[in-house]
Amino acid sequence: MLDQGHAQIDSKVLQQNVKRLDTAYKNFFEGRGFPRFKNRSNFTSFTYVMGVKLKGNKIYLPQLGQMRFHNSRSIPDGFTIKACTVRKRQNGWYISLRIEDKSVPEYSAKLLGNNPKVIGCDLGITKLVHLSDGHQIENPKFATNKKAKRTLKNRQRRVSRKVKGSKNRKKAAIRVGQFHQKIGNKRQAYQWKVANKIVSRNVDVIALEDLNISGMMRRCKVTTDEKAGRFLKKGQSRKKGLNRSISDAGWGELILKIEYLAVKQGKITIKINPKHSSQECRNCGHIDKSNRDGEKFICVECGYHEHADIGAAKTIRDRALKIVRGDSAKREC
């Protein structure tokens, strides 16, 4: 039997949460992390798969009833609602609708000719994206610039100075959450702009780095000195700053947006292994760590020099060309 609290929740919502739990354990058995316990306070979203009705600026949700909402985007004619997700954010509740029209054909990639146009993308911190055509896209660093770090530090200090469990502490915590939400909204908007700028170029194939971002942000392994029995320095304090910059850049989300827009325009995206892409000489093929000095690339073998990150983007482009054309593809300058 259901208690009074569960009786107020739609059965389809509970079924969707069970599916989430099943997905979490499948990921765990495939080696992708252990499921985290979630109580009522940190459940921030729930999903309806049927029973949702929409009329003008009013929406009906099972067990919750009818309520008004701000309709930011109207549903085109002929589409039906397949699912509705309700999310809680710092400044209110948001509703996302998944709609479907079976008469709309699926997107299909354009056929590649004998000489396809390929562009390589190298992701970075100083610049967000370096393209193989020499173009560079700025990285605004929304969360790691001086002003943002100072604001976040002040708001977090105000939270820590309030009495635990008090209403003032909750208010201060909400202000911290609102600041994080503002940064996230800015990052999302900027990434869509960058992704559209890349995909709208006159190319057939977009070559992206196949990055293991979670591995790049993993903590340094702890090692000890056998004689002294002390921990050896691994540079984790400096790596913490790098990890914050990687997280702020949002490479993974940007790649997903580029892939999404590429499919809509019928273009192909290829993920390329970026190993040694910024250390390999494009003139003689010599690979050495000392070839790169910051943003400069000077080959210690033949003296070839260029911008390190743009050269890496060109290398990624060449590796994609080998996949598209075959192993006989030649390097392009």
C-alpha positions as a printed NumPy array, in Angstrom:
array([[  0.   ,   0.   ,   0.   ],
       [  1.049,   3.588,  -0.668],
       [  1.222,   6.089,   2.129],
       [ -0.388,   9.494,   1.866],
       [  2.799,  11.114,   0.47 ],
       [  3.221,   8.533,  -2.283],
       [ -0.494,   8.699,  -3.147],
       [  0.01 ,  12.334,  -4.177],
       [  2.667,  11.344,  -6.752],
       [  1.68 ,  10.091, -10.196],
       [  2.575,   6.427, -10.741],
       [  4.332,   7.196, -14.065],
       [  6.673,   9.601, -12.271],
       [  7.683,   6.874,  -9.803],
       [  8.262,   4.462, -12.7  ],
       [ 10.577,   6.968, -14.409],
       [ 12.602,   7.311, -11.188],
       [ 12.969,   3.521, -11.048],
       [ 14.258,   3.627, -14.635],
       [ 16.804,   6.261, -13.585],
       [ 17.978,   3.971, -10.791],
       [ 18.271,   1.057, -13.222],
       [ 20.367,   3.19 , -15.596],
       [ 22.605,   4.267, -12.715],
       [ 23.319,   0.652, -11.724],
       [ 23.938,  -0.356, -15.351],
       [ 26.527,   2.417, -15.566],
       [ 28.048,   1.17 , -12.302],
       [ 28.434,  -2.413, -13.561],
       [ 30.018,  -1.037, -16.734],
       [ 32.587,   0.85 , -14.635],
       [ 31.141,   4.381, -14.739],
       [ 30.796,   5.26 , -11.05 ],
       [ 28.656,   4.19 ,  -8.106],
       [ 25.058,   5.533,  -7.818],
       [ 24.674,   8.354,  -5.329],
       [ 21.87 ,   8.292,  -2.786],
       [ 19.255,  10.983,  -3.316],
       [ 16.758,  12.002,  -0.687],
       [ 13.728,  14.211,  -1.177],
       [ 15.701,  17.439,  -0.84 ],
       [ 18.116,  16.785,  -3.711],
       [ 15.609,  15.426,  -6.225],
       [ 15.414,  18.434,  -8.547],
       [ 13.473,  16.978, -11.491],
       [ 10.741,  14.495, -12.35 ],
       [  9.228,  13.309, -15.633],
       [  5.711,  12.616, -16.926],
       [  5.298,  10.36 , -19.966],
       [  1.529,  10.701, -20.347],
       [ -1.45 ,  12.671, -19.101],
       [  0.073,  16.113, -19.759],
       [ -2.303,  18.6  , -21.397],
       [ -1.418,  22.015, -22.758],
       [ -3.809,  24.855, -23.539],
       [ -2.525,  28.377, -24.099],
       [ -0.531,  29.483, -21.073],
       [ -1.934,  26.732, -18.848],
       [ -0.63 ,  23.194, -18.416],
       [ -2.216,  20.229, -16.655],
       [  0.063,  17.805, -14.794],
       [ -1.396,  14.603, -13.286],
       [ -1.869,  14.782,  -9.484],
       [ -0.779,  18.442,  -9.509],
       [ -3.616,  19.878, -11.536],
       [ -3.722,  22.881, -13.85 ],
       [ -1.364,  25.82 , -13.467],
       [ -0.206,  28.875, -15.402],
       [  3.251,  29.088, -16.937],
       [  5.263,  31.367, -19.233],
       [  5.182,  29.809, -22.715],
       [  8.601,  30.747, -24.111],
       [  8.221,  28.669, -27.279],
       [  4.942,  27.558, -28.838],
       [  4.517,  23.977, -30.086],
       [  4.237,  23.751, -33.904],
       [  1.072,  22.315, -35.431],
       [  1.014,  18.535, -35.843],
       [  3.36 ,  17.748, -32.976],
       [  2.291,  15.64 , -29.987],
       [  3.696,  15.715, -26.45 ],
       [  5.734,  12.581, -25.691],
       [  7.157,  13.533, -22.282],
       [  7.291,  16.435, -19.851],
       [ 10.154,  17.091, -17.424],
       [  9.724,  19.492, -14.514],
       [ 12.968,  20.929, -13.141],
       [ 13.621,  23.04 , -10.08 ],
       [ 16.179,  25.819, -10.427],
       [ 17.205,  28.627,  -8.105],
       [ 14.78 ,  31.163,  -9.577],
       [ 11.764,  28.879, -10.019],
       [ 10.412,  25.792, -11.766],
       [ 10.968,  25.036, -15.458],
       [  9.076,  22.7  , -17.795],
       [ 10.696,  20.962, -20.783],
       [  8.474,  19.216, -23.328],
       [  9.61 ,  16.482, -25.71 ],
       [  7.462,  16.589, -28.821],
       [  7.199,  14.386, -31.907],
       [  5.787,  14.542, -35.423],
       [  6.208,  11.274, -37.33 ],
       [  5.588,  13.001, -40.667],
       [  8.821,  15.014, -40.328],
       [ 11.692,  13.139, -42.06 ],
       [ 14.87 ,  12.358, -40.146],
       [ 18.041,  14.288, -40.84 ],
       [ 20.46 ,  12.53 , -43.191],
       [ 24.112,  13.309, -43.8  ],
       [ 25.162,  14.655, -47.185],
       [ 27.178,  12.372, -49.433],
       [ 30.895,  13.158, -49.463],
       [ 32.519,  13.758, -52.823],
       [ 36.039,  12.917, -53.946],
       [ 37.477,  16.041, -52.303],
       [ 35.573,  16.697, -49.057],
       [ 36.245,  19.838, -47.069],
       [ 37.404,  19.09 , -43.522],
       [ 38.037,  21.469, -40.631],
       [ 39.918,  20.489, -37.475],
       [ 39.066,  21.794, -34.002],
       [ 41.514,  21.927, -31.092],
       [ 39.991,  22.794, -27.711],
       [ 41.952,  24.858, -25.23 ],
       [ 41.941,  27.102, -22.163],
       [ 43.591,  30.351, -23.318],
       [ 41.414,  30.214, -26.427],
       [ 38.299,  28.063, -26.355],
       [ 38.69 ,  26.657, -29.878],
       [ 41.521,  26.759, -32.414],
       [ 40.474,  25.933, -35.985],
       [ 42.679,  24.506, -38.7  ],
       [ 41.954,  27.513, -40.941],
       [ 43.789,  29.739, -38.441],
       [ 40.69 ,  31.162, -36.737],
       [ 40.639,  31.325, -32.926],
       [ 37.569,  31.641, -30.692],
       [ 37.884,  33.459, -27.372],
       [ 37.288,  31.8  , -23.992],
       [ 35.33 ,  34.239, -21.755],
       [ 36.08 ,  32.19 , -18.579],
       [ 32.713,  32.943, -17.015],
       [ 33.443,  31.238, -13.668],
       [ 37.221,  31.671, -13.392],
       [ 37.713,  35.374, -14.131],
       [ 38.701,  37.674, -11.263],
       [ 35.316,  39.335, -10.853],
       [ 33.389,  36.032, -10.79 ],
       [ 35.795,  34.433,  -8.303],
       [ 35.61 ,  37.459,  -6.006],
       [ 31.792,  37.534,  -6.132],
       [ 31.524,  33.806,  -5.46 ],
       [ 34.016,  34.024,  -2.602],
       [ 32.054,  36.842,  -0.916],
       [ 28.71 ,  35.055,  -1.238],
       [ 30.108,  31.775,   0.07 ],
       [ 31.66 ,  33.612,   3.024],
       [ 28.259,  35.07 ,   3.865],
       [ 26.783,  31.561,   3.916],
       [ 29.468,  30.261,   6.273],
       [ 28.938,  33.164,   8.715],
       [ 25.207,  32.517,   9.102],
       [ 23.842,  30.194,  11.803],
       [ 23.354,  26.652,  10.555],
       [ 19.723,  25.825,   9.874],
       [ 18.621,  29.474,   9.978],
       [ 16.497,  31.186,   7.351],
       [ 19.238,  33.729,   6.688],
       [ 21.664,  30.915,   5.863],
       [ 19.166,  29.476,   3.377],
       [ 18.727,  32.893,   1.783],
       [ 22.472,  33.316,   1.467],
       [ 22.778,  29.813,  -0.046],
       [ 20.079,  30.682,  -2.597],
       [ 22.121,  33.723,  -3.663],
       [ 25.127,  31.452,  -4.253],
       [ 22.953,  29.141,  -6.337],
       [ 21.564,  32.054,  -8.347],
       [ 25.091,  33.173,  -9.182],
       [ 26.016,  29.673, -10.376],
       [ 22.832,  29.594, -12.463],
       [ 23.692,  32.945, -14.046],
       [ 27.15 ,  31.67 , -14.994],
       [ 25.662,  28.474, -16.416],
       [ 23.151,  30.414, -18.541],
       [ 25.926,  32.619, -19.946],
       [ 28.056,  29.578, -20.766],
       [ 25.171,  27.781, -22.488],
       [ 24.306,  30.809, -24.64 ],
       [ 27.941,  31.365, -25.626],
       [ 28.476,  27.684, -26.496],
       [ 25.462,  27.662, -28.814],
       [ 26.899,  30.747, -30.531],
       [ 30.331,  29.106, -30.903],
       [ 28.88 ,  25.792, -32.115],
       [ 26.764,  27.58 , -34.731],
       [ 29.8  ,  29.573, -35.874],
       [ 31.811,  26.366, -36.414],
       [ 29.071,  24.282, -38.029],
       [ 27.93 ,  27.068, -40.375],
       [ 31.332,  27.117, -42.106],
       [ 31.558,  25.853, -45.676],
       [ 32.836,  22.359, -44.798],
       [ 31.598,  18.787, -45.133],
       [ 33.342,  17.192, -42.141],
       [ 34.131,  18.578, -38.669],
       [ 37.005,  16.836, -36.881],
       [ 36.816,  17.001, -33.07 ],
       [ 39.14 ,  15.812, -30.339],
       [ 38.137,  12.565, -28.619],
       [ 38.937,  13.776, -25.101],
       [ 38.759,  11.829, -21.854],
       [ 37.757,  14.889, -19.834],
       [ 37.044,  13.021, -16.589],
       [ 40.474,  11.377, -16.835],
       [ 42.127,  14.75 , -17.411],
       [ 40.5  ,  16.109, -14.237],
       [ 41.352,  13.086, -12.079],
       [ 43.511,  13.665,  -9.007],
       [ 47.209,  12.879,  -9.142],
       [ 48.163,   9.459,  -7.795],
       [ 49.647,   9.563,  -4.296],
       [ 53.232,   8.294,  -4.037],
       [ 55.5  ,   8.072,  -0.993],
       [ 59.227,   8.223,  -0.497],
       [ 60.276,   4.731,   0.635],
       [ 63.212,   6.03 ,   2.704],
       [ 61.614,   9.028,   4.423],
       [ 58.045,   7.658,   4.399],
       [ 56.662,  11.027,   3.303],
       [ 54.296,  11.92 ,   0.506],
       [ 55.995,  13.226,  -2.632],
       [ 54.805,  16.436,  -4.231],
       [ 52.742,  15.797,  -7.369],
       [ 51.588,  19.338,  -8.199],
       [ 47.958,  18.703,  -7.219],
       [ 47.476,  22.281,  -5.967],
       [ 48.366,  23.639,  -9.41 ],
       [ 46.305,  20.965, -11.131],
       [ 43.271,  22.07 ,  -9.099],
       [ 43.344,  25.421, -10.904],
       [ 43.651,  23.655, -14.267],
       [ 40.697,  21.422, -13.406],
       [ 38.574,  24.479, -12.627],
       [ 39.509,  26.027, -15.972],
       [ 38.608,  22.811, -17.83 ],
       [ 35.286,  22.625, -16.018],
       [ 34.579,  26.285, -16.78 ],
       [ 35.353,  25.806, -20.491],
       [ 32.717,  23.044, -20.739],
       [ 34.395,  21.107, -23.564],
       [ 32.038,  18.14 , -23.314],
       [ 28.888,  20.254, -23.621],
       [ 30.382,  22.225, -26.517],
       [ 31.187,  19.011, -28.422],
       [ 27.603,  17.779, -27.934],
       [ 26.225,  21.074, -29.297],
       [ 28.499,  20.921, -32.345],
       [ 27.412,  17.337, -33.055],
       [ 23.731,  18.278, -32.657],
       [ 23.911,  21.245, -35.048],
       [ 26.029,  19.258, -37.535],
       [ 23.35 ,  16.573, -37.78 ],
       [ 20.684,  19.231, -38.454],
       [ 22.782,  20.638, -41.324],
       [ 23.633,  17.217, -42.756],
       [ 27.334,  17.457, -41.9  ],
       [ 29.56 ,  14.721, -40.495],
       [ 31.525,  14.923, -37.233],
       [ 34.508,  12.666, -36.589],
       [ 36.224,  12.219, -33.238],
       [ 39.996,  11.934, -33.573],
       [ 42.536,  10.674, -31.048],
       [ 44.47 ,  13.859, -30.099],
       [ 47.547,  12.015, -28.809],
       [ 50.747,  14.01 , -29.559],
       [ 48.771,  16.352, -31.857],
       [ 50.51 ,  19.417, -30.391],
       [ 53.946,  17.754, -30.131],
       [ 54.185,  16.262, -33.632],
       [ 56.094,  18.25 , -36.248],
       [ 54.015,  18.77 , -39.366],
       [ 57.154,  19.05 , -41.502],
       [ 59.234,  16.017, -40.497],
       [ 56.872,  14.079, -38.189],
       [ 59.233,  14.232, -35.195],
       [ 57.418,  13.893, -31.833],
       [ 58.992,  15.46 , -28.765],
       [ 57.687,  17.267, -25.651],
       [ 60.351,  19.941, -26.066],
       [ 58.899,  20.872, -29.477],
       [ 56.238,  22.892, -27.683],
       [ 56.905,  25.915, -25.514],
       [ 53.581,  27.423, -24.425],
       [ 51.776,  28.551, -27.575],
       [ 54.937,  28.316, -29.684],
       [ 55.929,  25.225, -31.655],
       [ 59.563,  24.901, -32.755],
       [ 60.727,  21.479, -33.921],
       [ 64.047,  20.519, -32.293],
       [ 64.794,  18.268, -35.272],
       [ 64.185,  20.44 , -38.352],
       [ 63.425,  23.915, -36.943],
       [ 59.863,  24.113, -38.299],
       [ 57.791,  26.635, -36.312],
       [ 54.143,  27.714, -36.087],
       [ 51.392,  28.342, -33.522],
       [ 51.198,  25.174, -31.411],
       [ 47.411,  24.97 , -31.046],
       [ 46.607,  25.873, -34.654],
       [ 49.179,  23.274, -35.724],
       [ 47.404,  20.738, -33.499],
       [ 44.083,  21.595, -35.196],
       [ 45.72 ,  21.02 , -38.593],
       [ 47.056,  17.658, -37.397],
       [ 43.559,  16.665, -36.264],
       [ 42.239,  17.728, -39.675],
       [ 44.866,  15.597, -41.455],
       [ 44.024,  12.556, -39.338],
       [ 40.354,  13.018, -40.227],
       [ 41.263,  13.311, -43.916],
       [ 43.038,   9.96 , -43.719],
       [ 39.819,   8.393, -42.407],
       [ 37.633,  10.083, -45.027],
       [ 39.885,   9.675, -48.058],
       [ 41.98 ,   6.701, -47.028],
       [ 45.528,   6.174, -45.732],
       [ 47.038,   7.755, -48.846],
       [ 45.925,  11.263, -47.853],
       [ 48.712,  13.862, -47.88 ],
       [ 49.313,  16.617, -45.373],
       [ 47.9  ,  20.055, -46.116],
       [ 49.518,  23.309, -45.012]])
